[in-house]
Amino acid sequence: MKAFSLTIFFLCCSLMGIAQTGTVSGTVTDSETGEPLPFCNVFISNTTIATTTDFDGNYTLENVPEGEFEVGFSFIGYQAQQKSATIRPGGKLTFNISLIPLVQDLTDVEIKASRDRAWERELRKFKLYFLGNDDMAAQCEILNPWAIDFPEDNKNNDFRATAYQPIEIENRALGYLVTFDLKAFQFTPSFYIISGATRFTDLEAPDEKTKAEWERRRLDTYLKSPANMFRAMIVNQHNKEGFFLYGDKVGGSESRNLRSDVFANELGKSVIPYKPENLIQPGRRPGEYRIFMKGRIEIHYEKGYSTVNTYKDAPYPISWLEVKGNYVQVNSNGMIINQKDVVFSGDMDKRKISSLLPLDYEPNLADRGNAQLAQDAHSMQERVYLHTDRSFYYTGDQVLFKAYLNYAGPEMKRALSNILYVELVSADRDIVIQKKFKIENGQAIGDLNLPDSLSQKNYYLRAYTQWNRNYGPDAYYIQPLPVISPFDRISSGPESSANKDSGMQISFTPSKNNLGKREKVAVQVELKDQTGRPLASNLSIAVRDGHFSPDLVGKTAIQEVLEIKEIPSNITTEKFTYGLERSWNVTGRFLSEKGKPTASPFTVYFNNFEGMLELESDKEGMFTLEEMEFYGPMEFAFIATDKRGKAFGDFELVEKLNPPFYVPDHIRLPTISEVNEPIFIGYEREERLIALDQVTVEKEREDGTTRTIYGRADHVVPGDKLNRNGSITDLLMSLRAQVPGMSMNTNLEIRIRGGGTSANLSMEPLVMINGAVMPSNPGVRAADNIAAINPNDIDRIEVVSRTSSMMGDLGRNGIIAVYTKQGFSQSSLLSGTPGLVSIIIDGFGSPSNFVPFDYENTDEELEMDQRVTLYWNPYVVTDAEKGEFSFEFFSNDSEGPKIIEVEGLSIDGQPIRATYLLPSSR
């Protein structure tokens, strides 16, 4: 990403209220004749404060804001001039000025009036560099382009322009006529210069609707401007205004190209929060400030949306700032004084003249502040909705989901919960799976892996925050989630309200009207609001096969789930039992050798003993691991020593009580029946009941395999044939010796069957432990997951060296399935160290990373493509300028229709849902 050195001598940022003013007056004359010049334009540069001279050449500018400014003078046929000045409150200044006539040869004028094609090409480049390249720039028109000229030796890497009279720009996006007296213009790959004086005049709006739209855009432009950010930083309100700053972590990745595209993974690893609260210093003059900003500062504007995302989980504008000399000098309104020292890149660099606001623009921040919601039970609601890629699943499948949280007010997005709990609950109301996910920007993305051992068929999916619990069970999100075998069929259940019209205008335009086998299709989606305007939104999209996954399970509509409820006035936050969970804390208890809670200092080792903490339990034996933040399972080793240095006692975790499970009256489970033919071709029932004569078992089956979602393993290695007394390297070396085709490099990266990138962006095999799929994020090796198990507890390791269609793209590089003797052991990995207690703690669930199968870029040919979910993308963002997005996917071998489902929220929190059926051509 290129950084542009921005040198703009006009002040493109805005002021708040102007309380202290003065007056500027004088006379304008012709420098050669001394005659007065009537109707000459006189203005305070970069403001709407302007007037014209009378018949005697006299003028008066009133309500001139105190401080430094420039007075501009322009008249057709004369050289424009600017005069710098400073005024005190109530002060009066006099400027008498003589303008110099322009000496212009008539031949030059005639040439300029008939421009050639080369000039037109240069003009197009100038508009791009001068106005910008966004939608606002597209709504700007230069009214006198003939006034602009370009040198004959102009180059693309050193582009220059001049203007022999002020350039007039009609900005229909913000409602201004901008007159810009261009003094210098230069654009290079490393910097650009736009220098001149600017006069703003309000355009006359054709109607009230247009006028209101101009006011809305002006405020929106100001709120996301550097001026607003710096102004808010001075009063420590930048987070409230939506600006969150981060700096490069010392020792982290030096290059952004080496980072992952998930911000949650990079926070604390390569970037850390940059807090300017104590970095504000007084400037050289009253009303000026110096802000210390060292290094490269990454700016996230979380109140906006961007279709060009640096990170998948950060769908908002991101910019970077670097300052020569480490100090930004601003006035009290956030205007940058040392413009030459400030380098912007990213979103804040895209805006040029088209986004200029006059210096005297007054945003209505007072009313905006008064509109802040009170901290009461009604205003502090957060409602949760899950969009899943399907409405039901088969055993062993992966549930992909995106959680949307709706708030009574947008400012609560940062103030309420940061942790979401997602559970799979059986029809008997037992919690089968529980995972927690980080809430980022009002959303959470993740998945649940369904074990193939699930014995029931009907389950529920529940999601909530701890704060939700204060509002009762009706505030939880609950949906039926059948988990069936290929021999089961779902009868049509209760009518679903999920297809309820959200009132938005959503259109789908596929590149093909029907699909054949393994065909590629591109789909264009356009979103508009009720008035027909393009819609800015945050969405997720799923494409599933209509034969394997028809819409048969009732689900509550997103607009009903996310609706903010009326809370009785007698219910107050003081009566709430559950506090806000802003960070994840783990509570434990230390017990003496007699099993009694004891106060004692102790040490905690974590992350393969690379880190440690010194803690102490209280007299009740209680202790807390605060602000835990890691993904997947991690081993923590606890040890306490007495005065003689001898280890003693035991440690246990204190689990939080789960809320009781309550099924709302409108939730109904579907009817499920069993059939003889599987829905997947080639799938055989492995367990059939056959009447046999009584037999005596003389020897147990040696491989100990059971029915699994990936079918029968290609290789089974019993635990007694593995080297389990050494390191993970020894364990894997012994496994490799017994699995043909398995290889391992010096970094313990494993290969079983080639090396195509799988859905988890890994070239390694998928690791499963006792049927559960282990995390496989970038940077997490298969060896890391296997190392989390006590080697002495391994019963066997099953290796699949083929692709299992039931595992989809996750298992395309093979599977290593580890089975322990009695489940996941929590005994010490260092069994020879007395008193060391090792506990596996499950961290946050990782954001799902689905990669659709691509027949154009794979060397692997599937014998039978029976994928159920064909496409899943939880990171879709549209903007208010176009409201569009597009995607593409490949069909499978099924003859069923493909169902496209889009859900999400608009930028103002309005629910969105739409489906589209793409039929098969077979």
PDB file of N, CA, C and O in Angstrom, residues 89-121:
ATOM      1  N   PRO A  89     -10.498  38.700  18.915  1.00  0.00           N
ATOM      2  CA  PRO A  89     -11.935  38.894  19.110  1.00  0.00           C
ATOM      3  C   PRO A  89     -12.313  40.367  19.135  1.00  0.00           C
ATOM      4  O   PRO A  89     -11.723  41.164  19.864  1.00  0.00           O
ATOM      5  N   GLY A  90     -13.271  40.744  18.275  1.00  0.00           N
ATOM      6  CA  GLY A  90     -13.718  42.124  18.204  1.00  0.00           C
ATOM      7  C   GLY A  90     -12.805  43.040  17.436  1.00  0.00           C
ATOM      8  O   GLY A  90     -13.061  44.247  17.334  1.00  0.00           O
ATOM      9  N   GLY A  91     -11.711  42.506  16.854  1.00  0.00           N
ATOM     10  CA  GLY A  91     -10.742  43.321  16.137  1.00  0.00           C
ATOM     11  C   GLY A  91     -11.240  43.758  14.771  1.00  0.00           C
ATOM     12  O   GLY A  91     -12.168  43.187  14.196  1.00  0.00           O
ATOM     13  N   LYS A  92     -10.583  44.804  14.221  1.00  0.00           N
ATOM     14  CA  LYS A  92     -10.913  45.321  12.893  1.00  0.00           C
ATOM     15  C   LYS A  92      -9.624  45.449  12.102  1.00  0.00           C
ATOM     16  O   LYS A  92      -8.649  46.045  12.560  1.00  0.00           O
ATOM     17  N   LEU A  93      -9.618  44.889  10.893  1.00  0.00           N
ATOM     18  CA  LEU A  93      -8.462  44.956  10.009  1.00  0.00           C
ATOM     19  C   LEU A  93      -8.859  45.668   8.722  1.00  0.00           C
ATOM     20  O   LEU A  93     -10.008  45.568   8.266  1.00  0.00           O
ATOM     21  N   THR A  94      -7.876  46.367   8.121  1.00  0.00           N
ATOM     22  CA  THR A  94      -8.107  47.038   6.843  1.00  0.00           C
ATOM     23  C   THR A  94      -7.097  46.534   5.828  1.00  0.00           C
ATOM     24  O   THR A  94      -5.884  46.568   6.080  1.00  0.00           O
ATOM     25  N   PHE A  95      -7.615  46.062   4.693  1.00  0.00           N
ATOM     26  CA  PHE A  95      -6.764  45.609   3.598  1.00  0.00           C
ATOM     27  C   PHE A  95      -7.160  46.356   2.330  1.00  0.00           C
ATOM     28  O   PHE A  95      -8.242  46.146   1.773  1.00  0.00           O
ATOM     29  N   ASN A  96      -6.287  47.236   1.882  1.00  0.00           N
ATOM     30  CA  ASN A  96      -6.454  47.871   0.579  1.00  0.00           C
ATOM     31  C   ASN A  96      -5.517  47.180  -0.394  1.00  0.00           C
ATOM     32  O   ASN A  96      -4.316  47.053  -0.112  1.00  0.00           O
ATOM     33  N   ILE A  97      -6.032  46.727  -1.531  1.00  0.00           N
ATOM     34  CA  ILE A  97      -5.230  45.914  -2.427  1.00  0.00           C
ATOM     35  C   ILE A  97      -5.442  46.331  -3.863  1.00  0.00           C
ATOM     36  O   ILE A  97      -6.539  46.775  -4.249  1.00  0.00           O
ATOM     37  N   SER A  98      -4.358  46.224  -4.641  1.00  0.00           N
ATOM     38  CA  SER A  98      -4.414  46.515  -6.078  1.00  0.00           C
ATOM     39  C   SER A  98      -4.167  45.227  -6.837  1.00  0.00           C
ATOM     40  O   SER A  98      -3.142  44.564  -6.621  1.00  0.00           O
ATOM     41  N   LEU A  99      -5.093  44.863  -7.739  1.00  0.00           N
ATOM     42  CA  LEU A  99      -4.975  43.636  -8.519  1.00  0.00           C
ATOM     43  C   LEU A  99      -4.276  43.914  -9.840  1.00  0.00           C
ATOM     44  O   LEU A  99      -4.502  44.956 -10.476  1.00  0.00           O
ATOM     45  N   ILE A 100      -3.427  42.933 -10.253  1.00  0.00           N
ATOM     46  CA  ILE A 100      -2.645  43.078 -11.472  1.00  0.00           C
ATOM     47  C   ILE A 100      -3.414  42.442 -12.629  1.00  0.00           C
ATOM     48  O   ILE A 100      -3.833  41.282 -12.539  1.00  0.00           O
ATOM     49  N   PRO A 101      -3.614  43.169 -13.731  1.00  0.00           N
ATOM     50  CA  PRO A 101      -4.322  42.594 -14.881  1.00  0.00           C
ATOM     51  C   PRO A 101      -3.532  41.427 -15.474  1.00  0.00           C
ATOM     52  O   PRO A 101      -2.296  41.418 -15.472  1.00  0.00           O
ATOM     53  N   LEU A 102      -4.263  40.426 -15.979  1.00  0.00           N
ATOM     54  CA  LEU A 102      -3.645  39.296 -16.654  1.00  0.00           C
ATOM     55  C   LEU A 102      -3.226  39.707 -18.052  1.00  0.00           C
ATOM     56  O   LEU A 102      -3.997  40.340 -18.789  1.00  0.00           O
ATOM     57  N   VAL A 103      -1.995  39.351 -18.439  1.00  0.00           N
ATOM     58  CA  VAL A 103      -1.522  39.600 -19.802  1.00  0.00           C
ATOM     59  C   VAL A 103      -1.662  38.287 -20.555  1.00  0.00           C
ATOM     60  O   VAL A 103      -0.898  37.348 -20.365  1.00  0.00           O
ATOM     61  N   GLN A 104      -2.641  38.162 -21.437  1.00  0.00           N
ATOM     62  CA  GLN A 104      -2.957  36.906 -22.122  1.00  0.00           C
ATOM     63  C   GLN A 104      -3.022  37.170 -23.621  1.00  0.00           C
ATOM     64  O   GLN A 104      -3.800  38.005 -24.086  1.00  0.00           O
ATOM     65  N   ASP A 105      -2.207  36.474 -24.355  1.00  0.00           N
ATOM     66  CA  ASP A 105      -2.222  36.616 -25.805  1.00  0.00           C
ATOM     67  C   ASP A 105      -3.478  35.977 -26.369  1.00  0.00           C
ATOM     68  O   ASP A 105      -3.875  34.892 -25.964  1.00  0.00           O
ATOM     69  N   LEU A 106      -4.131  36.648 -27.332  1.00  0.00           N
ATOM     70  CA  LEU A 106      -5.379  36.148 -27.899  1.00  0.00           C
ATOM     71  C   LEU A 106      -5.188  34.793 -28.541  1.00  0.00           C
ATOM     72  O   LEU A 106      -6.061  33.931 -28.479  1.00  0.00           O
ATOM     73  N   THR A 107      -4.028  34.556 -29.134  1.00  0.00           N
ATOM     74  CA  THR A 107      -3.782  33.266 -29.778  1.00  0.00           C
ATOM     75  C   THR A 107      -3.823  32.140 -28.760  1.00  0.00           C
ATOM     76  O   THR A 107      -4.379  31.070 -29.002  1.00  0.00           O
ATOM     77  N   ASP A 108      -3.257  32.421 -27.562  1.00  0.00           N
ATOM     78  CA  ASP A 108      -3.274  31.403 -26.508  1.00  0.00           C
ATOM     79  C   ASP A 108      -4.702  31.095 -26.088  1.00  0.00           C
ATOM     80  O   ASP A 108      -5.065  29.952 -25.848  1.00  0.00           O
ATOM     81  N   VAL A 109      -5.527  32.130 -26.000  1.00  0.00           N
ATOM     82  CA  VAL A 109      -6.913  31.924 -25.608  1.00  0.00           C
ATOM     83  C   VAL A 109      -7.638  31.072 -26.631  1.00  0.00           C
ATOM     84  O   VAL A 109      -8.399  30.165 -26.297  1.00  0.00           O
ATOM     85  N   GLU A 110      -7.405  31.379 -27.922  1.00  0.00           N
ATOM     86  CA  GLU A 110      -8.064  30.602 -28.969  1.00  0.00           C
ATOM     87  C   GLU A 110      -7.614  29.148 -28.930  1.00  0.00           C
ATOM     88  O   GLU A 110      -8.404  28.220 -29.120  1.00  0.00           O
ATOM     89  N   ILE A 111      -6.322  28.917 -28.642  1.00  0.00           N
ATOM     90  CA  ILE A 111      -5.821  27.541 -28.556  1.00  0.00           C
ATOM     91  C   ILE A 111      -6.466  26.829 -27.390  1.00  0.00           C
ATOM     92  O   ILE A 111      -6.890  25.687 -27.492  1.00  0.00           O
ATOM     93  N   LYS A 112      -6.571  27.524 -26.252  1.00  0.00           N
ATOM     94  CA  LYS A 112      -7.165  26.904 -25.070  1.00  0.00           C
ATOM     95  C   LYS A 112      -8.636  26.581 -25.298  1.00  0.00           C
ATOM     96  O   LYS A 112      -9.185  25.688 -24.679  1.00  0.00           O
ATOM     97  N   ALA A 113      -9.312  27.331 -26.143  1.00  0.00           N
ATOM     98  CA  ALA A 113     -10.725  27.105 -26.383  1.00  0.00           C
ATOM     99  C   ALA A 113     -10.975  25.886 -27.255  1.00  0.00           C
ATOM    100  O   ALA A 113     -12.082  25.378 -27.297  1.00  0.00           O
ATOM    101  N   SER A 114      -9.986  25.460 -27.954  1.00  0.00           N
ATOM    102  CA  SER A 114     -10.157  24.280 -28.822  1.00  0.00           C
ATOM    103  C   SER A 114      -9.128  23.230 -28.432  1.00  0.00           C
ATOM    104  O   SER A 114      -8.104  23.072 -29.105  1.00  0.00           O
ATOM    105  N   ARG A 115      -9.398  22.565 -27.323  1.00  0.00           N
ATOM    106  CA  ARG A 115      -8.451  21.587 -26.793  1.00  0.00           C
ATOM    107  C   ARG A 115      -8.411  20.332 -27.660  1.00  0.00           C
ATOM    108  O   ARG A 115      -9.427  19.931 -28.243  1.00  0.00           O
ATOM    109  N   ASP A 116      -7.239  19.668 -27.689  1.00  0.00           N
ATOM    110  CA  ASP A 116      -7.110  18.437 -28.459  1.00  0.00           C
ATOM    111  C   ASP A 116      -7.294  17.225 -27.567  1.00  0.00           C
ATOM    112  O   ASP A 116      -7.543  17.333 -26.365  1.00  0.00           O
ATOM    113  N   ARG A 117      -7.162  16.036 -28.147  1.00  0.00           N
ATOM    114  CA  ARG A 117      -7.385  14.805 -27.409  1.00  0.00           C
ATOM    115  C   ARG A 117      -6.337  14.585 -26.326  1.00  0.00           C
ATOM    116  O   ARG A 117      -6.634  14.026 -25.265  1.00  0.00           O
ATOM    117  N   ALA A 118      -5.098  14.987 -26.605  1.00  0.00           N
ATOM    118  CA  ALA A 118      -4.044  14.837 -25.601  1.00  0.00           C
ATOM    119  C   ALA A 118      -4.393  15.629 -24.346  1.00  0.00           C
ATOM    120  O   ALA A 118      -4.220  15.151 -23.215  1.00  0.00           O
ATOM    121  N   TRP A 119      -4.900  16.841 -24.546  1.00  0.00           N
ATOM    122  CA  TRP A 119      -5.331  17.650 -23.390  1.00  0.00           C
ATOM    123  C   TRP A 119      -6.483  16.990 -22.643  1.00  0.00           C
ATOM    124  O   TRP A 119      -6.537  17.014 -21.417  1.00  0.00           O
ATOM    125  N   GLU A 120      -7.420  16.371 -23.368  1.00  0.00           N
ATOM    126  CA  GLU A 120      -8.548  15.703 -22.725  1.00  0.00           C
ATOM    127  C   GLU A 120      -8.086  14.527 -21.869  1.00  0.00           C
ATOM    128  O   GLU A 120      -8.632  14.271 -20.795  1.00  0.00           O
ATOM    129  N   ARG A 121      -7.064  13.803 -22.360  1.00  0.00           N
ATOM    130  CA  ARG A 121      -6.511  12.701 -21.546  1.00  0.00           C
ATOM    131  C   ARG A 121      -5.870  13.249 -20.272  1.00  0.00           C
ATOM    132  O   ARG A 121      -6.045  12.692 -19.187  1.00  0.00           O
TER     133      ARG A 121
END
